Every structure is written in structure tokens, then in C-alpha cells.
Short mmCIF file of C-alpha atoms and ligand atoms in Angstrom, two decimals:
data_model
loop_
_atom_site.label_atom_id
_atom_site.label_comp_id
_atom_site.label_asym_id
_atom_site.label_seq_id
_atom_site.Cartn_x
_atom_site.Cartn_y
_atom_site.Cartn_z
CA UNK A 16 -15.67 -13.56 -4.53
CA UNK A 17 -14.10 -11.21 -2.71
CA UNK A 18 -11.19 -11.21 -5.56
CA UNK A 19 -13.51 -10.36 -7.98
CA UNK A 20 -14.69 -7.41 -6.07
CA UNK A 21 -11.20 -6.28 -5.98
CA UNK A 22 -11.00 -6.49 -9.64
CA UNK A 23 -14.16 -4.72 -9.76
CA UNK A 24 -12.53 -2.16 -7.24
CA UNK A 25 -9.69 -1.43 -9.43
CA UNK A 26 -11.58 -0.94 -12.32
CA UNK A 27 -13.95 1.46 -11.15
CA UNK A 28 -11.31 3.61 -9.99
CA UNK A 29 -9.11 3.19 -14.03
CA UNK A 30 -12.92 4.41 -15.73
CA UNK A 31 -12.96 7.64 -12.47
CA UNK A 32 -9.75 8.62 -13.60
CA UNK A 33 -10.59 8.33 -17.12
CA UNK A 34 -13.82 9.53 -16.99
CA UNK A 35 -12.31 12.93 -15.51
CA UNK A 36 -9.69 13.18 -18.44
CA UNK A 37 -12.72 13.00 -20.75
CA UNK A 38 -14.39 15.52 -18.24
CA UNK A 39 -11.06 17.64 -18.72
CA UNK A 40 -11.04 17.54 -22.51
CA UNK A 41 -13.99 18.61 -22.82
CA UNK A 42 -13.56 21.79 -20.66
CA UNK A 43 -10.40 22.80 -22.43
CA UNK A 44 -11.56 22.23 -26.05
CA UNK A 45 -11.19 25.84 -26.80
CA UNK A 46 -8.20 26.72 -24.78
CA UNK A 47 -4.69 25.49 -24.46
CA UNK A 48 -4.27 22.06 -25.73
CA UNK A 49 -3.72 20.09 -22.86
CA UNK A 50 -0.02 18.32 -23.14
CA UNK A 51 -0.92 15.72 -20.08
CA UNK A 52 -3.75 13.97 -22.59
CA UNK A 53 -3.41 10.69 -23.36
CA UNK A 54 -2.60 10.46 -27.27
CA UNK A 55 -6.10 8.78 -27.66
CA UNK A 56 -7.50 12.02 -27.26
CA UNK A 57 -5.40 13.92 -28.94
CA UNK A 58 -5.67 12.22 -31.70
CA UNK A 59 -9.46 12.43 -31.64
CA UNK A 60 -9.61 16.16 -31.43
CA UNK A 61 -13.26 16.21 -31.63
CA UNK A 62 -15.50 16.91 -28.25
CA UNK A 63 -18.45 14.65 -29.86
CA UNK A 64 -16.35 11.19 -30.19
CA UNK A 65 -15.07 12.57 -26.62
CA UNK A 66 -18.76 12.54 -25.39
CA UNK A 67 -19.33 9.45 -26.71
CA UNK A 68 -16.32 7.74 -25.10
CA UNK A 69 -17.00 9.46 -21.95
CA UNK A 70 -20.52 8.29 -22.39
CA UNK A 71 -19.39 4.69 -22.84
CA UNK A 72 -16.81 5.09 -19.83
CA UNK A 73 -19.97 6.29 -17.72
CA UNK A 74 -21.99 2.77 -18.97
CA UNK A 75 -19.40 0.77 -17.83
CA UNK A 76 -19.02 2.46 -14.31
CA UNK A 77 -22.69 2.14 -13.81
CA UNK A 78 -22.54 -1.36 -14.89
CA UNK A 79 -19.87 -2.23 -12.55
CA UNK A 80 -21.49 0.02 -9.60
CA UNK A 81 -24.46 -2.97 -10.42
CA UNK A 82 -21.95 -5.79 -10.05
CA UNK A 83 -20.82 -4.43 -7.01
CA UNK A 84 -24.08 -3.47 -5.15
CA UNK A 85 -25.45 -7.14 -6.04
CA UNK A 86 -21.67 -8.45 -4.38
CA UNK A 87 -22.39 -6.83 -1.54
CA UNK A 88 -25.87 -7.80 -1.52
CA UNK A 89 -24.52 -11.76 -1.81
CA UNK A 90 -26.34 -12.36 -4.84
CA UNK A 91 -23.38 -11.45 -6.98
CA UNK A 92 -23.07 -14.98 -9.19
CA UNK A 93 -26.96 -14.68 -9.71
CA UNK A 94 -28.44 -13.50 -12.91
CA UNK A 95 -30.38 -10.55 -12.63
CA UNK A 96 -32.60 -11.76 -15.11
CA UNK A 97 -33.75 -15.77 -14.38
CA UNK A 98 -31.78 -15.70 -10.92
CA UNK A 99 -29.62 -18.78 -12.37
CA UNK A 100 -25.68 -19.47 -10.92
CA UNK A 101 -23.49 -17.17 -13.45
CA UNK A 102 -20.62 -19.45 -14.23
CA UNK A 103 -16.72 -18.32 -12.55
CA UNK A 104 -15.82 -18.61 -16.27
CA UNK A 105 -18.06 -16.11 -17.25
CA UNK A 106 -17.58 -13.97 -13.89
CA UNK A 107 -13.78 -14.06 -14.71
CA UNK A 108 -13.87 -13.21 -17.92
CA UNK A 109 -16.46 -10.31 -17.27
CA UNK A 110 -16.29 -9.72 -13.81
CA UNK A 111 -19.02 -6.98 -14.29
CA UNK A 112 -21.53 -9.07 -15.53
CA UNK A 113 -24.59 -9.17 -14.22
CA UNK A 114 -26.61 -11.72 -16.18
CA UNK A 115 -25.88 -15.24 -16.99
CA UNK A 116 -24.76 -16.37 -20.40
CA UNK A 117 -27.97 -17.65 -21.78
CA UNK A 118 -29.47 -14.04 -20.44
CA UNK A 119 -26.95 -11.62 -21.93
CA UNK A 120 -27.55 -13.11 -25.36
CA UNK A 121 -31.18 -12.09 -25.43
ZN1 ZN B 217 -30.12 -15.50 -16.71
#
């Protein structure tokens, strides 16, 4: 468990940084062209698929604040929705999962 919440750790702090980048891009869009941008967004060159990537970005943070919150609580392997075991398979594979298998395809 306490792996996992290191993974989780780790990529909470990747979406921050990217997050801010999006957060950057979308300041600058009518000055300078940034050089330090990744070439994702400079090849998007469009604030509106920025928002929407930095909207995405924002999901997935929340999502894995959710994971975390419910680690910390101890009931990070249950579902959120039945309160069934989620699988290490599953937790590995999407360590910010909060539902169980059967739950998330609903
Ligand atoms: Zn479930």
C-alpha cells in the first residue's frame, strides 16, 4: 500500500508541474512564444485544446487527490461504490482507481 501511495505521490506532483505549463501557456498566448514549452504545446497552438488538456490534467489530479484521501483513510482497496476488495491487479494497473472493476464499467 504504501508503494502505491508513492506512485500516487509522484504522479500528482508530474500533472502540478504540468498543469502549471498549461497554466503558463495560457497566460502567454499573446506574447512571446514561450521556447521552454514542451513541443506538445507548441504544436497545438490553440488556448482551447490547451484548456481542455489542462482540464483533463485537473480530472486526473482530483481523481488521484480521491485515491489518496481514501489511502489515508485505510479504505484505499475498497470500492467507493459497493465497498467490495479492488483487486492489486487493478490497483497496479490504475493506481488511482477508486472503484472496483465491475463498478467502473457501469
Ligand atoms: Zn464496486
Amino acid at each position: 500500500m504504501q508503494d502505491r501511495k508513492a506512485t500516487l505521490e509522484s504522479l500528482k506532483t508530474e500533472l502540478l508541474a504540468r498543469v502549471q505549463r498549461y497554466e503558463d501557456h495560457q497566460h502567454r498566448i499573446n506574447g512571446a512564444l514561450d521556447k521552454d514549452l514542451d513541443e506538445q504545446a507548441l504544436e497545438v497552438h490553440n488556448d482551447e485544446v490547451v484548456a481542455k488538456l489542462e482540464d483533463e490534467a485537473e480530472e486526473e489530479l482530483a481523481q488521484i487527490e480521491r485515491a489518496l484521501a481514501r489511502i489515508d483513510a485505510r479504505v484505499g482497496d475498497r470500492c467507493e461504490e459497493c465497498g467490495n476488495t479492488i483487486t492489486s491487479g487493478r490497483l497496479e494497473a490504475l493506481p488511482y482507481t477508486t472503484h472496483c472493476r465491475d463498478c467502473a464499467d457501469l
